[in-house]
Short mmCIF file of C-alpha atoms and ligand atoms in Angstrom, two decimals:
data_model
loop_
_atom_site.label_atom_id
_atom_site.label_comp_id
_atom_site.label_asym_id
_atom_site.label_seq_id
_atom_site.Cartn_x
_atom_site.Cartn_y
_atom_site.Cartn_z
CA UNK K 53 0.00 0.00 0.00
CA UNK K 54 1.18 3.48 -0.79
CA UNK K 55 0.74 4.70 2.79
CA UNK K 56 2.48 1.61 4.23
CA UNK K 57 -0.83 0.26 5.52
CA UNK K 58 -1.01 -3.48 5.64
CA UNK K 59 -4.04 -5.65 5.28
CA UNK K 60 -5.17 -7.90 8.13
CA UNK K 61 -6.72 -11.05 6.76
CA UNK K 62 -7.66 -12.64 10.09
CA UNK K 63 -11.38 -12.02 9.66
CA UNK K 64 -13.84 -10.97 6.95
CA UNK K 65 -13.49 -7.27 7.84
CA UNK K 66 -10.04 -7.22 6.16
CA UNK K 67 -8.82 -4.00 7.81
CA UNK K 68 -6.09 -1.88 6.30
CA UNK K 69 -3.85 -0.95 9.23
CA UNK K 70 -1.37 1.94 9.14
CA UNK K 71 2.02 1.65 10.89
CA UNK K 72 1.67 2.00 14.66
CA UNK K 73 -2.12 1.58 14.49
CA UNK K 74 -4.47 -1.27 15.31
CA UNK K 75 -7.31 -2.79 13.32
CA UNK K 76 -11.01 -2.39 14.13
CA UNK K 77 -11.01 -5.10 16.79
CA UNK K 78 -7.76 -4.02 18.52
CA UNK K 79 -6.54 -7.61 18.28
CA UNK K 80 -4.10 -6.99 15.44
CA UNK K 81 -1.73 -4.11 14.82
CA UNK K 82 0.85 -2.89 12.34
CA UNK K 83 4.21 -2.92 14.11
CA UNK K 84 6.95 -1.68 11.76
CA UNK K 85 5.18 -3.10 8.75
CA UNK K 86 4.48 -6.44 10.38
CA UNK K 87 1.00 -7.69 11.21
CA UNK K 88 1.11 -8.62 14.89
CA UNK K 89 -1.43 -10.28 17.20
CA UNK K 90 -1.35 -7.79 20.08
CA UNK K 91 -2.50 -9.79 23.11
CA UNK K 92 -0.03 -12.26 24.57
CA UNK K 93 -0.41 -15.84 23.47
CA UNK K 94 -1.31 -17.79 26.63
CA UNK K 95 0.44 -21.03 27.43
CA UNK K 96 -0.65 -23.12 30.44
CA UNK K 97 1.95 -24.68 32.67
CA UNK K 98 1.16 -27.20 35.37
CA UNK K 99 4.60 -27.27 36.98
CA UNK K 100 3.38 -25.20 39.90
CA UNK K 101 0.21 -27.19 40.30
CA UNK K 102 2.33 -30.34 40.61
CA UNK K 103 4.79 -28.76 43.01
CA UNK K 104 7.61 -28.85 40.48
CA UNK K 105 10.13 -26.04 40.09
CA UNK K 106 8.93 -23.42 37.65
CA UNK K 107 11.11 -23.05 34.60
CA UNK K 108 10.50 -19.92 32.57
CA UNK K 109 8.83 -20.91 29.36
CA UNK K 110 11.42 -19.43 27.05
CA UNK K 111 14.30 -20.96 28.99
CA UNK K 112 12.74 -24.33 28.54
CA UNK K 113 12.73 -23.80 24.82
CA UNK K 114 16.49 -23.25 24.88
CA UNK K 115 16.83 -26.83 26.04
CA UNK K 116 15.01 -28.09 23.00
CA UNK K 117 16.87 -31.08 21.64
CA UNK K 118 15.26 -30.88 18.23
CA UNK K 119 12.77 -33.66 18.82
CA UNK K 120 9.22 -33.19 17.66
CA UNK K 121 7.67 -33.95 21.04
CA UNK K 122 7.60 -31.83 24.20
CA UNK K 123 7.13 -33.12 27.73
CA UNK K 124 3.37 -32.57 27.93
CA UNK K 125 3.59 -30.28 30.96
CA UNK K 126 2.91 -27.21 28.84
CA UNK K 127 -0.29 -26.68 26.93
CA UNK K 128 -0.57 -24.14 24.13
CA UNK K 129 -3.99 -22.53 24.38
CA UNK K 130 -5.73 -20.65 21.61
CA UNK K 131 -5.89 -17.46 23.69
CA UNK K 132 -4.01 -14.87 21.66
CA UNK K 133 -3.04 -17.51 19.08
CA UNK K 134 -4.71 -15.71 16.19
CA UNK K 135 -7.18 -16.80 13.57
CA UNK K 136 -6.72 -17.95 10.02
CA UNK K 137 -9.14 -16.66 7.44
CA UNK K 138 -10.50 -18.02 5.21
CA UNK K 139 -10.77 -21.21 7.13
CA UNK K 140 -9.30 -23.68 4.66
CA UNK K 141 -5.80 -22.68 5.74
CA UNK K 142 -4.33 -24.75 8.59
CA UNK K 143 -4.99 -23.40 12.09
CA UNK K 144 -2.34 -20.99 13.44
CA UNK K 145 -0.73 -23.59 15.70
CA UNK K 146 -0.73 -27.36 15.39
CA UNK K 147 1.49 -28.46 18.24
CA UNK K 148 2.85 -31.89 19.01
CA UNK K 149 3.55 -33.34 22.43
CA UNK K 150 4.19 -36.69 24.00
CA UNK K 151 2.08 -37.73 26.93
CA UNK K 152 2.92 -40.94 28.76
CA UNK K 153 4.49 -42.36 25.63
CA UNK K 154 1.59 -41.39 23.36
CA UNK K 155 2.21 -38.90 20.55
CA UNK K 156 -0.42 -36.22 20.73
CA UNK K 157 -1.28 -33.16 18.70
CA UNK K 158 -3.21 -30.02 19.66
CA UNK K 159 -4.81 -27.85 17.00
CA UNK K 160 -5.18 -24.32 18.25
CA UNK K 161 -7.19 -21.42 16.85
CA UNK K 162 -9.20 -18.43 17.91
CA UNK K 163 -12.60 -19.20 16.47
CA UNK K 164 -14.86 -16.44 15.21
CA UNK K 165 -18.35 -17.26 16.48
CA UNK K 166 -21.42 -15.64 14.94
CA UNK K 167 -23.44 -18.50 16.38
CA UNK K 168 -22.82 -18.05 20.06
CA UNK K 169 -24.25 -16.70 23.25
CA UNK K 170 -24.14 -17.12 26.99
CA UNK K 171 -26.41 -18.89 29.40
CA UNK K 172 -26.53 -17.14 32.76
CA UNK K 173 -27.63 -18.82 35.98
CA UNK K 174 -28.50 -16.37 38.72
CA UNK K 175 -28.93 -17.89 42.16
CA UNK K 176 -31.93 -16.04 43.53
CA UNK K 177 -35.58 -16.72 44.19
CA UNK K 178 -36.42 -13.11 43.45
CA UNK K 179 -38.53 -12.64 40.36
CA UNK K 180 -36.33 -11.02 37.73
CA UNK K 181 -38.95 -10.80 34.99
CA UNK K 182 -41.59 -12.88 33.19
CA UNK K 183 -40.38 -15.79 31.08
CA UNK K 184 -39.62 -14.75 27.47
CA UNK K 185 -39.20 -11.07 28.51
CA UNK K 186 -36.55 -9.21 26.57
CA UNK K 187 -33.30 -8.45 28.37
CA UNK K 188 -31.65 -5.17 27.43
CA UNK K 189 -28.15 -3.77 27.51
CA UNK K 190 -27.51 -0.22 26.32
CA UNK K 191 -31.26 -0.15 25.64
CA UNK K 192 -31.04 -2.93 23.04
CA UNK K 193 -32.65 -6.37 23.34
CA UNK K 194 -29.79 -8.84 23.67
CA UNK K 195 -31.59 -11.92 25.00
CA UNK K 196 -34.52 -13.16 27.03
CA UNK K 197 -35.54 -14.68 30.35
CA UNK K 198 -35.80 -18.43 30.00
CA UNK K 199 -37.21 -21.18 32.25
CA UNK K 200 -36.06 -20.89 35.83
CA UNK K 201 -34.26 -23.75 37.52
CA UNK K 202 -34.19 -24.96 41.13
CA UNK K 203 -33.31 -21.88 43.17
CA UNK K 204 -32.00 -19.99 40.17
CA UNK K 205 -33.27 -17.69 37.44
CA UNK K 206 -31.90 -18.37 33.97
CA UNK K 207 -31.11 -15.91 31.19
CA UNK K 208 -30.29 -16.67 27.59
CA UNK K 209 -28.21 -13.93 25.99
CA UNK K 210 -26.83 -13.39 22.52
CA UNK K 211 -27.33 -15.83 19.70
CA UNK K 212 -27.12 -15.22 16.01
CA UNK K 213 -30.45 -13.37 15.77
CA UNK K 214 -29.40 -10.62 18.17
CA UNK K 215 -25.88 -10.51 16.74
CA UNK K 216 -26.83 -10.33 13.08
CA UNK K 217 -30.61 -10.17 12.66
CA UNK K 218 -31.40 -6.74 14.07
CA UNK K 219 -29.97 -3.25 13.77
CA UNK K 220 -26.24 -2.55 13.79
CA UNK K 221 -26.57 -1.14 17.32
CA UNK K 222 -28.40 -4.24 18.56
CA UNK K 223 -25.61 -6.42 17.17
CA UNK K 224 -22.82 -4.38 18.74
CA UNK K 225 -24.61 -4.02 22.12
CA UNK K 226 -25.09 -7.81 22.15
CA UNK K 227 -21.47 -8.45 21.23
CA UNK K 228 -20.25 -5.98 23.85
CA UNK K 229 -22.33 -7.52 26.66
CA UNK K 230 -21.27 -11.07 25.73
CA UNK K 231 -17.62 -10.05 25.55
CA UNK K 232 -17.71 -8.41 28.97
CA UNK K 233 -19.54 -11.31 30.60
CA UNK K 234 -17.18 -13.87 29.07
CA UNK K 235 -14.14 -11.88 30.15
CA UNK K 236 -15.36 -11.81 33.75
CA UNK K 237 -16.58 -8.22 33.83
CA UNK K 238 -19.81 -6.93 35.40
CA UNK K 239 -22.68 -6.12 33.03
CA UNK K 240 -25.87 -4.31 33.95
CA UNK K 241 -28.99 -5.80 32.36
CA UNK K 242 -32.54 -4.46 32.37
CA UNK K 243 -35.39 -6.93 32.00
CA UNK K 244 -38.63 -5.73 30.39
CA UNK K 245 -41.35 -5.59 33.09
CA UNK K 246 -38.79 -6.82 35.57
CA UNK K 247 -35.65 -6.04 37.50
CA UNK K 248 -32.33 -4.40 36.81
CA UNK K 249 -29.64 -7.00 37.42
CA UNK K 250 -25.88 -6.67 37.57
CA UNK K 251 -24.29 -9.92 36.49
CA UNK K 252 -20.64 -10.95 36.84
CA UNK K 253 -19.32 -14.51 36.59
CA UNK K 254 -18.52 -15.96 40.01
CA UNK K 255 -19.94 -12.95 41.90
CA UNK K 256 -23.28 -12.45 43.72
CA UNK K 257 -26.02 -10.90 41.55
CA UNK K 258 -27.20 -7.39 42.33
CA UNK K 259 -30.98 -7.13 41.87
CA UNK K 260 -32.42 -3.60 41.76
CA UNK K 261 -29.42 -2.30 43.65
CA UNK K 262 -29.48 -4.94 46.40
CA UNK K 263 -26.79 -7.59 46.46
CA UNK K 264 -28.23 -11.09 46.75
CA UNK K 265 -26.68 -13.03 49.61
CA UNK K 266 -28.12 -16.52 49.54
CA UNK K 267 -30.09 -18.80 47.25
CA UNK K 268 -33.16 -20.53 48.67
CA UNK K 269 -32.93 -23.81 50.53
CA UNK K 270 -35.54 -25.41 48.26
CA UNK K 271 -39.16 -24.84 47.29
CA UNK K 272 -41.76 -24.41 50.07
CA UNK K 273 -42.69 -28.09 49.97
CA UNK K 274 -39.05 -29.21 50.13
CA UNK K 275 -38.44 -26.89 53.07
CA UNK K 276 -41.36 -28.47 54.96
CA UNK K 277 -39.92 -31.91 54.20
CA UNK K 278 -36.46 -30.90 55.45
CA UNK K 279 -37.44 -29.11 58.65
CA UNK K 280 -40.79 -30.62 59.74
CA UNK K 281 -39.18 -32.59 62.56
CA UNK K 282 -37.51 -29.49 63.96
CA UNK K 283 -40.87 -27.69 64.15
CA UNK K 284 -42.85 -30.60 65.58
CA UNK K 285 -44.14 -29.80 69.07
CA UNK K 286 -42.81 -26.23 69.01
CA UNK K 287 -45.45 -24.72 66.73
CA UNK K 288 -48.89 -25.83 65.49
CA UNK K 289 -48.68 -24.69 61.86
CA UNK K 290 -45.93 -23.61 59.46
CA UNK K 291 -46.38 -21.99 56.05
CA UNK K 292 -43.28 -21.77 53.87
CA UNK K 293 -43.95 -19.01 51.35
CA UNK K 294 -42.59 -19.60 47.87
CA UNK K 295 -43.32 -18.20 44.43
CA UNK K 296 -43.73 -21.67 42.94
CA UNK K 297 -44.74 -24.19 45.63
CA UNK K 298 -45.85 -22.91 49.01
CA UNK K 299 -45.83 -25.57 51.74
CA UNK K 300 -48.23 -26.06 54.66
CA UNK K 301 -46.99 -28.30 57.47
CA UNK K 302 -50.26 -29.75 58.80
CA UNK K 303 -51.45 -30.81 55.32
CA UNK K 304 -48.07 -31.91 53.96
CA UNK K 305 -47.15 -35.60 54.03
CA UNK K 306 -44.25 -34.77 56.37
CA UNK K 307 -46.70 -33.25 58.89
CA UNK K 308 -49.16 -36.13 58.48
CA UNK K 309 -46.48 -38.75 59.24
CA UNK K 310 -45.41 -36.83 62.32
CA UNK K 311 -49.04 -36.62 63.50
CA UNK K 312 -49.46 -32.84 63.21
CA UNK K 313 -53.23 -32.18 63.73
CA UNK K 314 -55.33 -30.23 61.25
CA UNK K 315 -55.40 -26.49 61.96
CA UNK K 316 -58.22 -25.26 59.73
CA UNK K 317 -55.81 -23.02 57.84
CA UNK K 318 -56.92 -21.83 54.40
CA UNK K 319 -54.50 -20.77 51.72
CA UNK K 320 -55.23 -18.73 48.63
CA UNK K 321 -53.81 -20.10 45.40
CA UNK K 322 -54.21 -23.45 43.67
CA UNK K 323 -53.85 -26.62 45.72
CA UNK K 324 -51.64 -29.07 43.82
CA UNK K 325 -51.35 -31.95 46.29
CA UNK K 326 -51.87 -31.98 50.07
CA UNK K 327 -49.78 -29.24 51.68
CA UNK K 328 -48.45 -27.94 48.33
CA UNK K 329 -49.97 -24.79 46.81
CA UNK K 330 -49.21 -23.06 43.50
CA UNK K 331 -49.79 -19.38 42.66
CA UNK K 332 -50.42 -18.05 46.18
CA UNK K 333 -49.27 -14.61 45.01
CA UNK K 334 -47.71 -12.85 42.05
CA UNK K 335 -43.95 -13.22 41.46
CA UNK K 336 -41.85 -10.44 42.95
CA UNK K 337 -38.79 -9.59 44.95
CA UNK K 338 -40.22 -9.98 48.45
CA UNK K 339 -41.27 -13.03 50.55
CA UNK K 340 -40.05 -16.23 48.83
CA UNK K 341 -39.78 -14.57 45.43
CA UNK K 342 -43.39 -13.33 45.57
CA UNK K 343 -44.71 -9.78 45.64
CA UNK K 344 -46.21 -10.06 49.12
CA UNK K 345 -45.10 -7.79 51.92
CA UNK K 346 -47.78 -9.00 54.36
CA UNK K 347 -47.70 -12.82 54.66
CA UNK K 348 -51.24 -12.91 56.06
CA UNK K 349 -52.48 -11.69 52.68
CA UNK K 350 -52.15 -15.25 51.31
CA UNK K 351 -54.36 -16.74 54.04
CA UNK K 352 -58.13 -17.04 54.08
CA UNK K 353 -60.21 -17.33 57.26
CA UNK K 354 -59.32 -20.18 59.62
CA UNK K 355 -62.00 -22.88 59.77
CA UNK K 356 -63.71 -22.38 63.15
CA UNK K 357 -64.44 -26.12 63.40
CA UNK K 358 -60.75 -27.00 63.33
CA UNK K 359 -58.75 -23.95 64.52
CA UNK K 360 -58.50 -22.90 68.17
CA UNK K 361 -57.56 -19.75 70.05
CA UNK K 362 -53.87 -19.71 70.88
CA UNK K 363 -52.92 -21.71 67.73
CA UNK K 364 -49.25 -20.99 67.00
CA UNK K 365 -48.37 -20.17 63.37
CA UNK K 366 -44.94 -19.64 61.83
CA UNK K 367 -44.68 -18.13 58.35
CA UNK K 368 -41.25 -18.18 56.77
CA UNK K 369 -39.69 -17.71 53.33
CA UNK K 370 -37.51 -20.28 51.58
CA UNK K 371 -34.33 -18.38 52.46
CA UNK K 372 -35.31 -17.64 56.08
CA UNK K 373 -34.84 -13.99 55.16
CA UNK K 374 -38.51 -13.22 55.90
CA UNK K 375 -40.35 -14.73 58.84
CA UNK K 376 -43.21 -13.88 61.19
CA UNK K 377 -44.86 -15.61 64.14
CA UNK K 378 -48.57 -15.35 64.96
CA UNK K 379 -51.01 -16.66 67.55
CA UNK K 380 -54.76 -16.92 66.95
CA UNK K 381 -56.91 -14.67 69.13
CA UNK K 382 -60.35 -15.66 70.44
CA UNK K 383 -61.88 -14.55 67.12
CA UNK K 384 -59.38 -16.88 65.32
CA UNK K 385 -57.59 -13.95 63.72
CA UNK K 386 -53.80 -14.15 63.72
CA UNK K 387 -51.94 -11.63 65.86
CA UNK K 388 -48.25 -11.14 65.40
CA UNK K 389 -46.03 -11.94 68.36
CA UNK K 390 -42.31 -12.22 69.00
CA UNK K 391 -40.70 -15.32 67.52
CA UNK K 392 -40.17 -17.75 70.43
CA UNK K 393 -36.53 -18.63 71.12
CA UNK K 394 -37.13 -22.32 70.34
CA UNK K 395 -38.21 -21.45 66.77
CA UNK K 396 -35.35 -19.04 66.10
CA UNK K 397 -32.98 -21.93 65.65
CA UNK K 398 -35.10 -23.48 62.87
CA UNK K 399 -35.27 -20.17 60.99
CA UNK K 400 -31.49 -19.82 61.38
CA UNK K 401 -31.12 -23.41 60.13
CA UNK K 402 -33.01 -22.53 56.92
CA UNK K 403 -30.58 -19.64 56.35
CA UNK K 404 -27.61 -21.85 57.15
CA UNK K 405 -28.71 -24.33 54.50
CA UNK K 406 -28.90 -21.69 51.79
CA UNK K 407 -25.80 -21.62 49.63
CA UNK K 408 -24.15 -18.34 48.65
CA UNK K 409 -25.86 -16.76 45.66
CA UNK K 410 -23.61 -16.50 42.60
CA UNK K 411 -23.85 -15.75 38.89
CA UNK K 412 -22.61 -18.46 36.56
CA UNK K 413 -21.82 -17.59 32.95
CA UNK K 414 -21.53 -20.36 30.38
CA UNK K 415 -20.33 -19.48 26.90
CA UNK K 416 -22.07 -21.56 24.25
CA UNK K 417 -20.79 -21.70 20.70
CA UNK K 418 -21.04 -23.75 17.55
CA UNK K 419 -17.67 -25.09 16.40
CA UNK K 420 -19.23 -27.42 13.86
CA UNK K 421 -18.86 -24.91 11.04
CA UNK K 422 -16.03 -23.65 8.92
CA UNK K 423 -13.35 -23.48 11.61
CA UNK K 424 -13.15 -27.27 11.29
CA UNK K 425 -11.48 -26.70 7.93
CA UNK K 426 -8.47 -25.29 9.79
CA UNK K 427 -8.13 -28.66 11.51
CA UNK K 428 -8.74 -31.10 8.65
CA UNK K 429 -9.48 -31.07 4.94
CA UNK K 430 -12.51 -33.25 5.62
CA UNK K 431 -14.41 -31.32 8.33
CA UNK K 432 -17.07 -33.94 9.13
CA UNK K 433 -14.31 -36.28 10.27
CA UNK K 434 -13.46 -33.85 13.06
CA UNK K 435 -17.10 -33.87 14.15
CA UNK K 436 -17.09 -37.67 14.17
CA UNK K 437 -13.81 -37.71 16.07
CA UNK K 438 -15.19 -35.38 18.74
CA UNK K 439 -18.37 -37.44 18.91
CA UNK K 440 -16.32 -40.63 19.27
CA UNK K 441 -14.28 -39.04 22.12
CA UNK K 442 -11.07 -39.42 20.13
CA UNK K 443 -10.67 -35.64 20.09
CA UNK K 444 -10.87 -33.59 23.25
CA UNK K 445 -12.23 -30.06 22.90
CA UNK K 446 -11.04 -27.40 25.31
CA UNK K 447 -11.59 -23.68 25.50
CA UNK K 448 -8.50 -21.85 26.75
CA UNK K 449 -7.53 -25.19 28.34
CA UNK K 450 -10.83 -25.44 30.24
CA UNK K 451 -13.07 -28.50 29.83
CA UNK K 452 -16.19 -28.10 27.71
CA UNK K 453 -19.48 -29.94 27.48
CA UNK K 454 -20.24 -30.95 23.89
CA UNK K 455 -23.96 -31.32 23.20
CA UNK K 456 -25.10 -34.66 21.79
CA UNK K 457 -26.56 -34.68 18.28
CA UNK K 458 -25.15 -32.96 15.23
CA UNK K 459 -22.41 -30.39 15.05
CA UNK K 460 -19.89 -29.43 17.73
CA UNK K 461 -22.06 -27.27 19.98
CA UNK K 462 -20.24 -26.77 23.23
CA UNK K 463 -20.55 -24.94 26.52
CA UNK K 464 -17.80 -23.77 28.84
CA UNK K 465 -17.83 -22.13 32.25
CA UNK K 466 -15.95 -18.88 31.67
CA UNK K 467 -14.80 -18.89 35.32
CA UNK K 468 -12.64 -21.94 34.53
CA UNK K 469 -10.81 -20.09 31.76
CA UNK K 470 -7.97 -17.57 32.05
CA UNK K 471 -9.33 -14.02 32.39
CA UNK K 472 -9.77 -11.96 29.20
CA UNK K 473 -9.69 -15.04 26.98
CA UNK K 474 -12.32 -13.65 24.60
CA UNK K 475 -12.18 -11.03 21.90
CA UNK K 476 -14.48 -9.78 19.18
CA UNK K 477 -14.57 -8.71 15.57
CA UNK K 478 -16.87 -5.97 14.37
CA UNK K 479 -18.88 -8.16 11.99
CA UNK K 480 -20.07 -8.49 14.92
CA UNK K 481 -19.00 -11.82 16.37
CA UNK K 482 -17.21 -13.13 19.42
CA UNK K 483 -13.71 -14.54 19.23
CA UNK K 484 -13.24 -17.52 21.52
CA UNK K 485 -10.24 -19.79 21.97
CA UNK K 486 -10.71 -23.42 21.00
CA UNK K 487 -8.28 -26.30 21.06
CA UNK K 488 -8.65 -29.82 19.69
CA UNK K 489 -6.32 -32.43 21.21
CA UNK K 490 -6.01 -35.94 19.83
CA UNK K 491 -3.49 -38.68 19.11
CA UNK K 492 -1.15 -37.84 16.26
CA UNK K 493 -2.11 -41.10 14.53
CA UNK K 494 -5.81 -40.18 14.73
CA UNK K 495 -5.01 -36.72 13.41
CA UNK K 496 -3.41 -38.23 10.32
CA UNK K 497 -6.39 -40.56 9.87
CA UNK K 498 -8.92 -37.72 9.86
CA UNK K 499 -7.07 -35.85 7.12
CA UNK K 500 -5.29 -33.37 9.39
CA UNK K 501 -2.54 -31.00 8.29
CA UNK K 502 0.22 -33.32 9.43
CA UNK K 503 2.83 -31.33 7.49
CA UNK K 504 2.02 -28.30 9.69
CA UNK K 505 2.58 -30.12 12.99
CA UNK K 506 5.39 -28.53 14.95
CA UNK K 507 6.86 -28.95 18.40
CA UNK K 508 6.12 -26.54 21.20
CA UNK K 509 9.80 -25.69 21.48
CA UNK K 510 10.05 -24.53 17.91
CA UNK K 511 7.51 -21.75 18.40
CA UNK K 512 8.92 -20.78 21.79
CA UNK K 513 12.42 -20.43 20.36
CA UNK K 514 11.43 -18.26 17.44
CA UNK K 515 8.61 -16.04 18.59
CA UNK K 516 8.00 -13.80 21.54
CA UNK K 517 4.76 -12.36 22.93
CA UNK K 518 3.84 -15.42 24.97
CA UNK K 519 2.63 -15.50 28.51
CA UNK K 520 2.81 -18.48 30.80
CA UNK K 521 -0.16 -18.94 33.08
CA UNK K 522 -0.50 -21.56 35.78
CA UNK K 523 -3.05 -24.21 34.92
CA UNK K 524 -6.16 -24.14 37.10
CA UNK K 525 -5.79 -27.06 39.51
CA UNK K 526 -9.49 -27.94 39.32
CA UNK K 527 -9.45 -28.35 35.55
CA UNK K 528 -8.47 -31.70 34.04
CA UNK K 529 -5.14 -31.41 32.24
CA UNK K 530 -6.06 -31.06 28.56
CA UNK K 531 -3.21 -33.24 27.36
CA UNK K 532 -4.34 -36.15 29.44
CA UNK K 533 -6.70 -37.80 27.03
CA UNK K 534 -9.05 -40.59 27.93
CA UNK K 535 -6.74 -42.89 25.99
CA UNK K 536 -3.78 -41.87 28.10
CA UNK K 537 -5.78 -42.18 31.31
CA UNK K 538 -6.75 -45.70 30.31
CA UNK K 539 -3.13 -46.56 29.60
CA UNK K 540 -1.99 -45.54 33.11
S1 SF4 M 792 -11.35 -6.65 12.65
FE1 SF4 M 792 -9.49 -7.39 13.67
S2 SF4 M 792 -9.18 -9.47 12.91
FE2 SF4 M 792 -10.66 -8.47 11.54
S3 SF4 M 792 -9.42 -7.71 9.88
FE3 SF4 M 792 -9.64 -6.02 11.36
S4 SF4 M 792 -7.85 -6.22 12.70
FE4 SF4 M 792 -8.00 -8.11 11.55
#
């Protein structure tokens, strides 16, 4: 180029980059006329994890004896490895190693994912918004509320429709939120007809400005089942208030087996089975994830034939955060009284059994597309190899779950990956590291680029810009394949 700009061909944007400048995604730059991947290339080392002396990565490479295989204690991740585009070129790094006498190869690339998103699990019983409600970031819809799970609200964010199917701003707001969540940063989300939630992987959620402390112990029915014995004899009736299943001790099977007498209590809502009520109130952020501030509002009149003056009633939420104690007056109306000391312990026990509330962020991407062509000339063979467990897929060295069925659709917990492992390109799409590790013999059999296989030491000796990171001790070592484990 006349102005010394060089062309980056690592993604479809094909930026022209002037000397000293970076391309649109800030991943590549022009350094003295050379196209350079700007973030350090991350290499995992498990020497520390195993209590072995740490040898600086580059020093180790000086000891290279020219053999093709390295010792298997270092794993080249795809973080900062770069991308090849178009995909039919071999992946940027195809690295050999020897693990327990087995020749292995790891194919490493930063995949560009238009088909990707994150699944967010938020441990809270507070109602964040109706199912299917749009979730917004920077005012743009970037996902929706999906079916809640036990003690947690679930969000589905991103996906190809939000990335590519709407306006340019919707696509970039989606990409930006996904990138921040995957890189471990906090993102503020607004749910239509619902709450404002701050989400950060591995941190407690913040719902409408209040940090969530604990997730619920279980639904109302489960709570009755768990604690019925501790209430028996100390109180005549217990109602555990819950958005989904509210439990009533005297009607519940747990109360029946203990011999708790009928109390003539009447609950609003729909009776599912004895002692289990649905829809006692609207969802909300108060008692047990409902909208009620006054627990008595979910009770009807006590049946005068069964109830008696002085009847002791405990109402408690599924986290123990809300509780109130009542006694029936002569007119059988409940009057609030101080919680007796012998019931305090059971309320504290509910709290004690609630786990800390956290946000979990799983990146989900489809690697069954064109990036396979950087691994093999016959892409479907890679899919079959992954399906047959001959090829291990990792994401920045972290284990992934590959969905059954077609394609290579995987999920990874971003908290198990090195921080800032993700990037983006302005198409817009997310850039995620992906590594395929398999036996060298299997790699040849699936039509891999065997001529491009090179030892770890060869890249270490000739290129700089690498960063050694200690492997996470809780992650399985990516070079220890099932085959190798079997051989041990
Ligand atoms: S957006 Fe980034 S990867 Fe794509 S061409 Fe520009 S600099 Fe290269």
